[in-house]
CSV table of C-alpha atoms and ligand atoms in Angstrom, one decimal:
chain,number,residue,atom,x,y,z
A,97,MET,CA,100.6,118.6,59.2
A,98,THR,CA,98.2,119.3,62.1
A,99,GLU,CA,98.8,118.3,65.4
A,100,SER,CA,96.4,115.9,66.2
A,101,THR,CA,97.6,113.7,62.9
A,102,GLN,CA,101.6,113.7,64.3
A,103,LEU,CA,102.3,110.3,66.8
A,104,CYS,CA,103.9,111.0,69.3
A,105,LYS,CA,107.7,111.6,69.4
A,106,ILE,CA,110.0,108.1,71.5
A,107,PHE,CA,113.4,110.3,73.5
A,108,ILE,CA,116.3,107.8,74.4
A,109,VAL,CA,118.3,110.2,76.1
A,110,ASP,CA,121.1,107.8,77.5
A,111,ASP,CA,125.1,109.4,77.6
A,112,ASP,CA,125.9,105.2,76.9
A,113,GLN,CA,125.7,105.1,73.1
A,114,GLN,CA,126.2,102.0,73.2
A,115,GLN,CA,123.3,100.7,75.2
A,116,ALA,CA,121.7,103.6,73.1
A,117,HIS,CA,121.7,102.1,70.1
A,118,LEU,CA,120.8,99.7,71.4
A,119,MET,CA,117.4,100.8,72.3
A,120,HIS,CA,117.3,102.2,69.5
A,121,GLU,CA,117.5,98.9,67.2
A,122,MET,CA,115.4,96.9,69.9
A,123,ALA,CA,112.6,99.9,69.2
A,124,LYS,CA,113.4,100.1,65.5
A,125,ALA,CA,112.7,95.4,65.5
A,126,ALA,CA,108.9,96.6,66.6
A,127,GLU,CA,108.6,99.7,64.0
A,128,LEU,CA,108.9,102.3,66.4
A,129,GLU,CA,111.2,105.7,64.8
A,130,THR,CA,113.2,106.5,68.0
A,131,LEU,CA,115.2,110.2,68.6
A,132,VAL,CA,118.2,109.4,70.5
A,133,PHE,CA,120.3,111.2,72.8
A,134,THR,CA,123.4,110.7,74.1
A,135,SER,CA,124.0,114.5,75.7
A,136,SER,CA,121.2,115.6,78.2
A,137,THR,CA,121.9,119.5,77.2
A,138,ASP,CA,121.7,118.4,73.6
A,139,PHE,CA,118.6,116.4,75.0
A,140,LEU,CA,116.6,120.1,76.9
A,141,LYS,CA,117.2,121.9,73.1
A,142,SER,CA,114.9,119.9,71.8
A,143,THR,CA,110.9,120.2,71.3
A,144,ILE,CA,109.8,118.1,73.7
A,145,THR,CA,105.2,117.7,74.5
A,146,LYS,CA,103.3,116.1,77.4
A,147,HIS,CA,102.4,113.7,74.5
A,148,ASP,CA,105.6,112.2,73.8
A,149,ILE,CA,107.8,109.4,75.4
A,150,VAL,CA,111.2,109.6,77.0
A,151,VAL,CA,112.9,106.5,77.8
A,152,LEU,CA,115.7,107.6,80.4
A,153,ASP,CA,118.7,107.1,82.0
A,154,LEU,CA,119.0,108.5,85.5
A,155,LYS,CA,123.1,108.5,85.8
A,156,MET,CA,125.1,110.6,83.2
A,157,PRO,CA,127.2,113.7,83.1
A,158,GLY,CA,126.4,117.1,83.1
A,159,LYS,CA,122.5,116.5,84.4
A,160,ASP,CA,120.9,113.4,85.3
A,161,GLY,CA,117.7,112.3,84.6
A,162,ILE,CA,117.1,113.5,88.2
A,163,GLU,CA,118.1,117.0,87.2
A,164,ILE,CA,116.5,117.3,83.5
A,165,MET,CA,113.1,115.5,84.9
A,166,ARG,CA,113.2,118.5,87.4
A,167,GLU,CA,114.2,121.3,84.6
A,168,LEU,CA,111.0,119.8,82.4
A,169,ALA,CA,108.7,119.6,85.4
A,170,PHE,CA,109.9,122.4,86.4
A,171,GLN,CA,109.4,124.4,82.6
A,172,ASN,CA,106.3,122.7,82.8
A,173,ILE,CA,106.5,120.0,80.5
A,174,LYS,CA,105.5,116.3,81.6
A,175,PRO,CA,105.9,114.2,79.0
A,176,TYR,CA,105.4,110.2,79.5
A,177,PHE,CA,108.8,108.3,80.9
A,178,ILE,CA,111.1,105.3,82.0
A,179,LEU,CA,113.2,105.6,83.5
A,180,VAL,CA,116.3,103.0,82.5
A,181,SER,CA,118.9,102.7,85.5
A,182,GLY,CA,122.0,99.9,86.0
A,183,PHE,CA,121.1,101.3,89.8
A,184,ASP,CA,119.5,98.8,91.9
A,185,GLU,CA,115.3,98.6,91.9
A,186,ARG,CA,114.8,101.3,95.4
A,187,VAL,CA,117.2,104.0,93.2
A,188,LEU,CA,114.3,103.5,90.3
A,189,HIS,CA,111.2,103.7,92.6
A,190,SER,CA,112.7,106.3,94.9
A,191,ALA,CA,113.2,107.9,90.9
A,192,LYS,CA,109.6,107.9,90.3
A,193,GLN,CA,108.4,109.2,94.0
A,194,LEU,CA,110.2,112.7,93.0
A,195,ALA,CA,109.0,112.5,89.8
A,196,GLU,CA,105.6,111.8,90.9
A,197,SER,CA,105.6,114.5,94.1
A,198,LYS,CA,106.9,117.4,90.3
A,199,GLN,CA,103.3,115.5,89.3
A,200,LEU,CA,105.3,113.7,86.3
A,201,ASN,CA,104.2,110.8,84.7
A,202,VAL,CA,106.4,107.5,84.9
A,203,ILE,CA,104.9,105.3,83.0
A,204,SER,CA,108.0,102.1,84.2
A,205,THR,CA,110.2,101.6,85.4
A,206,LEU,CA,113.7,99.3,84.1
A,207,THR,CA,117.3,98.0,85.4
A,208,LYS,CA,119.9,97.2,82.9
A,209,PRO,CA,121.0,95.2,80.9
A,210,ILE,CA,116.9,95.8,79.6
A,211,GLY,CA,115.7,92.8,77.9
A,212,ALA,CA,114.5,93.0,74.2
A,213,LYS,CA,111.2,91.0,75.3
A,214,ASN,CA,110.1,93.9,77.5
A,215,PHE,CA,111.8,96.7,76.4
A,216,ILE,CA,109.6,96.3,72.9
A,217,ASN,CA,106.5,94.8,74.4
A,218,LEU,CA,106.7,97.9,77.0
A,219,LEU,CA,107.7,100.7,74.5
A,220,ASN,CA,104.9,99.5,71.9
A,221,LYS,CA,101.9,99.1,75.0
A,222,THR,CA,102.9,102.7,76.2
A,223,PHE,CA,103.3,104.2,72.7
A,224,ILE,CA,99.6,103.6,71.4
A,225,GLU,CA,98.4,104.0,75.1
A,226,CYS,CA,99.8,107.6,74.6
A,227,ASN,CA,98.7,108.3,71.0
A,228,LEU,CA,95.1,107.1,72.1
A,229,LYS,CA,95.2,110.1,75.1
A,230,LYS,CA,96.6,111.9,73.0
A,231,GLN,CA,93.6,111.5,70.2
A,232,GLN,CA,90.8,111.9,73.4
A,233,GLN,CA,92.8,115.1,74.2
A,234,ILE,CA,92.8,116.7,71.6
A,235,ASN,CA,89.2,116.3,71.0
A,236,ILE,CA,88.6,116.8,74.4
A,237,GLU,CA,89.8,120.5,74.0
A,238,THR,CA,88.7,120.9,70.3
A,239,ALA,CA,84.2,120.1,71.8
A,240,THR,CA,84.9,122.5,75.2
A,241,GLU,CA,86.9,125.0,72.5
A,242,LEU,CA,83.7,124.6,70.1
A,243,LEU,CA,81.3,125.0,73.7
A,244,ASN,CA,83.4,128.4,73.9
A,245,THR,CA,82.6,130.0,70.8
A,246,GLY,CA,80.2,132.9,71.4
A,247,LYS,CA,79.8,132.4,74.6
A,248,ASP,CA,79.3,135.9,76.4
A,249,SER,CA,81.6,136.8,79.2
A,250,ASN,CA,78.6,137.1,82.0
A,251,THR,CA,78.9,133.1,80.9
A,252,ASN,CA,82.1,132.6,82.9
A,253,VAL,CA,80.6,131.4,86.1
A,254,SER,CA,83.5,131.1,88.8
A,255,ASP,CA,83.6,128.0,91.6
A,256,VAL,CA,85.9,129.3,93.7
A,257,ILE,CA,84.8,129.5,96.5
A,258,SER,CA,84.5,133.4,98.1
A,259,ILE,CA,85.4,134.4,101.5
A,260,GLU,CA,82.2,136.8,101.9
A,261,GLU,CA,80.1,133.0,100.5
A,262,LEU,CA,81.1,131.0,103.9
A,263,LYS,CA,81.5,133.5,106.3
A,264,LEU,CA,77.7,134.5,104.9
A,265,ALA,CA,77.7,130.0,105.0
A,266,ILE,CA,78.5,130.0,109.0
A,267,ARG,CA,76.0,132.7,109.6
A,268,ASN,CA,73.4,130.3,107.8
A,269,HIS,CA,74.5,127.8,109.3
A,270,GLU,CA,73.9,125.7,106.2
A,271,PHE,CA,76.7,123.0,108.1
A,272,ILE,CA,75.9,119.2,108.9
A,273,ILE,CA,77.7,116.7,109.9
A,274,HIS,CA,79.0,113.3,108.7
A,275,PHE,CA,80.0,110.4,110.7
A,276,GLN,CA,82.5,107.5,109.3
A,277,PRO,CA,82.1,104.7,111.7
A,278,LYS,CA,85.5,103.0,113.4
A,279,VAL,CA,85.1,99.2,114.1
A,280,SER,CA,87.6,97.0,116.0
A,281,ILE,CA,89.3,94.8,113.2
A,282,ASN,CA,89.8,91.5,115.6
A,283,ASP,CA,85.9,91.6,117.1
A,284,LEU,CA,84.3,93.7,113.8
A,285,LYS,CA,82.9,96.5,116.7
A,286,LEU,CA,82.3,99.4,116.2
A,287,ASN,CA,84.5,101.6,118.3
A,288,GLY,CA,82.8,105.2,117.5
A,289,ALA,CA,82.6,107.3,114.8
A,290,GLU,CA,84.3,109.9,112.6
A,291,ALA,CA,82.4,113.9,112.6
A,292,LEU,CA,83.6,115.0,108.9
A,293,LEU,CA,82.3,118.4,108.3
A,294,ARG,CA,79.3,118.7,104.9
A,295,TRP,CA,78.7,122.0,103.6
A,296,GLN,CA,75.1,122.3,102.6
A,297,HIS,CA,76.1,124.6,99.5
A,298,PRO,CA,72.1,126.0,98.1
A,299,THR,CA,73.0,125.8,94.5
A,300,ARG,CA,76.7,123.6,94.8
A,301,GLY,CA,75.1,120.7,96.4
A,302,LEU,CA,77.2,118.7,99.2
A,303,VAL,CA,80.8,120.9,99.3
A,304,LEU,CA,83.4,118.9,101.1
A,305,PRO,CA,86.0,119.8,103.1
A,306,LYS,CA,89.2,119.6,101.2
A,307,GLN,CA,87.4,123.2,98.8
A,308,PHE,CA,86.8,125.3,102.1
A,309,ILE,CA,88.7,124.3,105.0
A,310,LEU,CA,92.0,125.8,103.8
A,311,LEU,CA,90.2,129.0,103.1
A,312,ALA,CA,88.3,129.1,106.3
A,313,GLU,CA,92.0,128.3,108.0
A,314,LYS,CA,94.4,131.1,105.9
A,315,HIS,CA,91.1,133.6,107.2
A,316,ASN,CA,91.7,132.4,111.0
A,317,LEU,CA,87.8,131.4,110.4
A,318,MET,CA,88.9,127.8,112.1
A,319,ASN,CA,87.5,129.6,115.2
A,320,LEU,CA,84.4,130.2,114.4
A,321,LEU,CA,84.1,127.1,112.7
A,322,THR,CA,85.1,124.5,114.7
A,323,GLU,CA,82.9,126.4,117.0
A,324,GLU,CA,79.7,125.3,114.3
A,325,VAL,CA,81.2,122.1,114.1
A,326,LEU,CA,81.3,121.5,118.1
A,327,HIS,CA,77.1,122.9,118.5
A,328,LEU,CA,76.4,120.0,115.5
A,329,VAL,CA,78.1,117.2,117.0
A,330,ILE,CA,77.2,117.9,120.3
A,331,LYS,CA,72.8,118.2,118.7
A,332,ASP,CA,74.0,114.6,117.2
A,333,TYR,CA,75.5,113.1,120.2
A,334,LYS,CA,72.4,113.9,121.7
A,335,ILE,CA,70.7,112.0,119.2
A,336,ILE,CA,72.5,108.9,118.8
A,337,SER,CA,72.4,109.2,122.5
A,338,ASP,CA,68.3,109.4,122.5
A,339,ASN,CA,68.8,105.9,120.6
A,340,ASN,CA,70.5,104.0,123.5
A,341,LEU,CA,73.7,104.2,121.9
A,342,ASN,CA,77.6,104.7,123.4
A,343,VAL,CA,79.5,106.3,121.2
A,344,MET,CA,82.7,108.0,120.8
A,345,VAL,CA,82.7,110.9,118.5
A,346,SER,CA,86.5,111.9,117.0
A,347,ILE,CA,85.9,115.8,116.2
A,348,ASN,CA,88.8,117.2,114.1
A,349,LEU,CA,90.5,120.1,115.3
A,350,SER,CA,92.9,122.8,113.0
A,351,ALA,CA,96.6,124.2,114.1
A,352,GLN,CA,94.2,127.6,115.2
A,353,ASN,CA,91.8,126.0,117.4
A,354,ILE,CA,95.2,125.1,119.4
A,355,ASN,CA,96.6,128.1,120.5
A,356,ASP,CA,94.6,129.3,122.4
A,357,LEU,CA,95.4,128.4,126.4
A,358,SER,CA,91.9,128.9,127.7
A,359,MET,CA,90.1,126.4,124.9
A,360,PRO,CA,90.3,123.1,127.2
A,361,GLU,CA,88.3,124.1,129.7
A,362,LYS,CA,85.9,126.4,126.8
A,363,LEU,CA,85.2,123.1,125.7
A,364,GLU,CA,85.1,121.0,129.0
A,365,ALA,CA,82.5,123.6,129.7
A,366,LEU,CA,80.4,123.5,126.9
A,367,VAL,CA,79.7,119.7,126.9
A,368,LYS,CA,78.5,120.0,130.1
A,369,HIS,CA,76.5,122.2,129.1
A,370,TYR,CA,74.8,119.8,127.7
A,371,GLY,CA,75.1,117.0,130.4
A,372,ILE,CA,78.0,114.6,127.9
A,373,GLU,CA,80.7,113.5,129.7
A,374,PRO,CA,84.4,114.9,127.7
A,375,GLU,CA,85.0,110.9,127.7
A,376,SER,CA,82.8,110.4,125.3
A,377,PHE,CA,84.4,112.5,122.5
A,378,MET,CA,88.0,112.4,120.4
A,379,LEU,CA,89.7,114.7,119.3
A,380,GLU,CA,91.8,114.2,116.6
A,381,ILE,CA,95.4,116.6,115.4
A,382,ASN,CA,96.6,117.0,112.9
A,383,GLU,CA,100.5,115.8,112.4
A,384,SER,CA,102.1,119.4,110.8
A,385,ALA,CA,99.7,121.2,113.7
A,386,LEU,CA,102.4,119.8,116.1
A,387,MET,CA,105.1,121.9,114.3
A,388,ASN,CA,103.5,124.9,116.0
A,389,GLU,CA,104.8,126.0,119.1
A,390,VAL,CA,105.6,123.3,121.3
A,391,THR,CA,105.3,124.2,124.7
A,392,GLU,CA,101.4,126.1,124.6
A,393,SER,CA,100.5,123.6,122.3
A,394,LEU,CA,101.9,120.2,125.2
A,395,ASP,CA,99.9,122.0,127.3
A,396,ILE,CA,96.9,122.8,125.7
A,397,PHE,CA,96.5,119.3,125.1
A,398,ASN,CA,97.8,118.1,128.3
A,399,ARG,CA,94.5,119.6,129.6
A,400,LEU,CA,92.1,118.2,127.2
A,401,ARG,CA,93.7,114.8,128.4
A,402,MET,CA,93.4,114.9,132.2
A,403,LYS,CA,89.5,116.7,132.1
A,404,GLY,CA,88.7,113.4,130.0
A,405,PHE,CA,89.4,114.4,126.2
A,406,SER,CA,90.9,111.5,124.7
A,407,LEU,CA,93.5,112.6,121.7
A,408,SER,CA,93.7,111.4,118.3
A,409,ILE,CA,96.9,112.1,116.6
A,410,ASP,CA,95.9,112.4,112.7
A,411,ASP,CA,97.0,111.8,109.4
A,412,PHE,CA,100.7,110.7,110.7
A,413,GLY,CA,103.6,110.0,108.9
A,414,THR,CA,103.9,112.6,106.5
A,415,GLY,CA,103.7,116.0,108.7
A,416,TYR,CA,107.5,115.4,110.3
A,417,SER,CA,107.0,116.1,113.3
A,418,SER,CA,110.0,114.6,115.2
A,419,LEU,CA,110.3,111.4,117.6
A,420,VAL,CA,110.6,113.6,120.7
A,421,LYS,CA,107.1,115.3,120.4
A,422,LEU,CA,105.2,112.3,119.5
A,423,CYS,CA,106.5,110.9,123.0
A,424,GLN,CA,106.0,114.4,124.8
A,425,ALA,CA,102.0,114.7,123.9
A,426,PRO,CA,99.9,112.7,125.7
A,427,PHE,CA,98.0,110.7,122.3
A,428,THR,CA,96.0,108.0,122.5
A,429,GLU,CA,95.1,107.0,118.9
A,430,LEU,CA,97.7,107.4,115.9
A,431,LYS,CA,95.5,107.6,113.2
A,432,ILE,CA,98.5,106.3,110.2
A,433,ASP,CA,97.4,108.9,106.5
A,434,GLN,CA,95.5,107.5,104.1
A,435,SER,CA,97.6,107.3,101.2
A,436,PHE,CA,100.3,105.3,103.0
A,437,ILE,CA,96.8,102.8,103.6
A,438,THR,CA,95.6,102.9,99.7
A,439,LYS,CA,99.7,102.4,98.4
A,440,MET,CA,100.3,99.4,100.7
A,441,THR,CA,99.0,96.3,98.4
A,442,LYS,CA,100.8,97.4,95.8
A,443,ASP,CA,104.5,99.7,97.2
A,444,LYS,CA,106.2,97.4,99.4
A,445,ASP,CA,107.8,100.8,101.3
A,446,ALA,CA,104.9,102.0,102.4
A,447,LYS,CA,103.1,99.4,103.3
A,448,ALA,CA,106.7,98.8,105.8
A,449,VAL,CA,106.1,102.6,106.9
A,450,VAL,CA,102.3,101.4,108.0
A,451,ARG,CA,104.5,99.0,110.3
A,452,ILE,CA,106.7,101.4,111.7
A,453,CYS,CA,103.0,103.2,112.5
A,454,ILE,CA,102.3,99.9,113.9
A,455,LEU,CA,104.4,99.1,116.4
A,456,LEU,CA,105.9,102.5,117.0
A,457,ALA,CA,102.0,103.4,118.1
A,458,LYS,CA,102.2,100.3,120.7
A,459,GLU,CA,105.2,100.6,121.8
A,460,LEU,CA,103.7,104.2,122.8
A,461,ASN,CA,100.4,102.8,124.3
A,462,MET,CA,98.5,104.0,121.2
A,463,GLN,CA,95.7,102.6,119.8
A,464,THR,CA,96.4,103.1,116.3
A,465,VAL,CA,93.7,103.5,113.2
A,466,ALA,CA,93.8,102.9,109.5
A,467,GLU,CA,92.0,105.4,107.5
A,468,GLY,CA,90.9,105.0,104.0
A,469,ILE,CA,90.3,100.4,104.0
A,470,GLU,CA,88.5,100.8,100.7
A,471,ASN,CA,89.2,96.5,99.8
A,472,LYS,CA,89.5,92.7,102.2
A,473,GLU,CA,93.3,92.9,100.9
A,474,MET,CA,93.9,96.1,102.0
A,475,TRP,CA,91.5,94.9,105.7
A,476,ASP,CA,93.6,91.5,105.8
A,477,GLN,CA,97.3,93.1,105.8
A,478,LEU,CA,96.2,95.3,108.2
A,479,LYS,CA,95.1,92.5,110.2
A,480,GLN,CA,98.2,91.1,110.2
A,481,LEU,CA,100.0,93.9,110.5
A,482,GLY,CA,98.1,94.2,114.2
A,483,CYS,CA,96.3,97.2,113.1
A,484,ASP,CA,93.3,98.0,115.8
A,485,ILE,CA,91.2,100.3,113.5
A,486,ALA,CA,89.1,100.2,110.7
A,487,GLN,CA,88.0,103.1,109.0
A,488,GLY,CA,87.1,103.5,105.5
A,489,ASP,CA,84.7,102.9,102.5
A,490,LEU,CA,85.1,99.1,102.5
A,491,ILE,CA,83.3,99.7,106.0
A,492,SER,CA,80.4,102.8,105.6
A,493,LYS,CA,81.3,105.7,103.2
A,494,PRO,CA,80.2,109.4,106.3
A,495,MET,CA,77.1,110.0,106.5
A,496,PRO,CA,74.2,111.8,108.3
A,497,VAL,CA,73.1,110.8,111.5
A,498,GLU,CA,69.9,108.9,110.9
A,499,ASN,CA,71.4,106.4,108.0
A,500,PHE,CA,74.7,106.2,110.8
A,501,ILE,CA,72.3,105.2,113.8
A,502,LYS,CA,69.8,102.7,111.6
A,503,TRP,CA,73.6,101.1,110.0
A,504,VAL,CA,74.8,101.0,113.6
A,505,SER,CA,71.3,98.6,114.1
A,506,ASN,CA,71.2,97.0,110.5
A,507,ARG,CA,75.2,96.4,110.9
A,508,ALA,CA,74.2,93.9,114.8
A,509,LEU,CA,72.8,91.4,112.2
A,510,LYS,CA,74.2,92.1,108.7
A,511,GLY,CA,77.8,92.4,109.7
A,512,TYR,CA,80.1,94.9,108.5
A,513,ILE,CA,82.2,92.9,106.0
B,647,C2E,P1,90.4,113.4,108.3
B,647,C2E,O1,90.1,113.4,109.3
B,647,C2E,O2,91.7,112.9,108.1
B,647,C2E,O3,89.4,112.7,107.1
B,647,C2E,C1,89.7,111.1,106.6
B,647,C2E,C2,89.0,111.7,105.2
B,647,C2E,O4,89.3,110.5,104.1
B,647,C2E,C3,87.4,112.4,105.1
B,647,C2E,O5,87.7,113.0,103.8
B,647,C2E,C4,86.3,110.8,104.9
B,647,C2E,O6,85.8,111.0,104.0
B,647,C2E,C5,87.9,110.5,103.5
B,647,C2E,N1,87.5,108.7,104.0
B,647,C2E,C6,87.3,107.5,104.6
B,647,C2E,N2,87.6,106.5,104.2
B,647,C2E,C7,87.7,106.4,103.0
B,647,C2E,C8,88.4,105.3,101.8
B,647,C2E,O7,87.8,104.6,102.3
B,647,C2E,N3,88.0,106.0,100.5
B,647,C2E,C9,88.6,107.2,100.3
B,647,C2E,N4,89.2,107.7,99.2
B,647,C2E,N5,88.3,108.6,101.2
B,647,C2E,C10,87.7,107.9,102.2
B,647,C2E,P2,86.3,114.3,103.2
B,647,C2E,O8,85.1,114.6,105.0
B,647,C2E,O9,87.0,115.2,103.0
B,647,C2E,O10,87.3,115.3,105.4
B,647,C2E,C11,88.4,115.3,104.6
B,647,C2E,C12,89.7,116.3,105.3
B,647,C2E,O11,88.6,117.6,106.1
B,647,C2E,C13,89.5,115.5,106.9
B,647,C2E,O12,90.4,114.1,107.0
B,647,C2E,C14,90.3,116.8,108.1
B,647,C2E,O13,91.3,117.0,107.8
B,647,C2E,C15,89.1,118.1,107.5
B,647,C2E,N6,88.2,118.0,108.3
B,647,C2E,C16,87.0,116.9,107.8
B,647,C2E,N7,86.2,117.7,108.8
B,647,C2E,C17,86.6,118.8,109.4
B,647,C2E,C18,85.6,119.8,110.8
B,647,C2E,O14,85.1,119.2,111.6
B,647,C2E,N8,86.9,120.1,111.4
B,647,C2E,C19,88.5,120.5,110.3
B,647,C2E,N9,88.8,121.0,111.5
B,647,C2E,N10,89.1,119.8,110.1
B,647,C2E,C20,88.3,119.2,108.7
B,648,MG,MG1,90.0,113.5,110.9
B,649,MG,MG1,93.2,111.1,108.7
């Protein structure tokens, strides 16, 4: 049999012989063949592929379920998992999260005792889907192979952006700013807009920051790039205010921008040079940047605030900053990390994190922003939790300054959502 005609294998791994046998029999009733292992060591000796399904008990002597997943992930073997446990749902939920952080695919979790109907349905559905995916993947791989056959080495163009290319782009001013509106959840009024950097590449099209910010940071280019951002934002801010709009604009700073003690003075001088007040700008600092040298950054943050700039802590909840640092720094706004907002309508733990962030911000007199709002359900839940500001595709995607101005004018007539 060739690989493409072989069906996905189903492994059952449970040290409890009776339980393992029961699952095997249940699968058999649905005409599904399974390979049963009551020892984790024996299971790890077998040949497992990314197309297979592993029904895995978490609690086992020797290597437990978590260790098995870790070992397979380490060997880059990533089958589909159905996790089973006699513990409560929280243990299964957290094991699932752990697995997903290692890019492992957990199809479902089951608490013991396992109901026959539930188990058979789940296994059947998973088996059909996995076989379908396997066939699709094999088709794609075959097609790619065919396409690549006969190509000479010159056609192997790399998609990776080089540092020279990035430096040249900064010199050639190939960047633009897109603005994404922030609105007040209570009264739907415009609260401000975040300036997001875009690279208008001559051949690649519009390149998003995730494709070049890390590279810029790695090569200490962030001061140069932020200088470019500031000039672009100031230029666009002039266009916005020439249209009689008064909008507070948020600018993203990188950790590298906050290790120069003279930065607050330079920034103040720059905006004042263009006749703009610092009160028109909010500076967003990623939570992970707070882990840097504390005293110097606190000095910079305090002087920025004293000069009139507002300060926002971005992507809050993922950077492991301590509460002490958060209380010490004079932030005016807390932006809850998008990953929690994305999951909050389906995952009660993510919703709990959002609730705590909002409570914490209120205690510290900061306004809360939820970014990444994509649907009305998220909006409604955030409103109920008392979040102040909303940002996300539901309201508007980021857009060039001209479109932003039109959007603000039209919105007065139509409303946002
Ligand atoms: P960020 O500051 O957290 O910005 C929010 C990101 O979420 C933006 O991605 C925005 O387009 C995206 N977003 C907003 N609403 C939604 C939504 O409803 N769904 C989804 N899927 N995404 C949404 P973007 O523009 O790609 O920027 C990514 C990150 O790059 C930013 O995250 C920020 O950390 C960094 N960045 C962007 N511009 C600059 C800049 O000028 N300077 C620096 N240092 N970093 C920047
Ligand atoms: Mg931001
Ligand atoms: Mg963010």
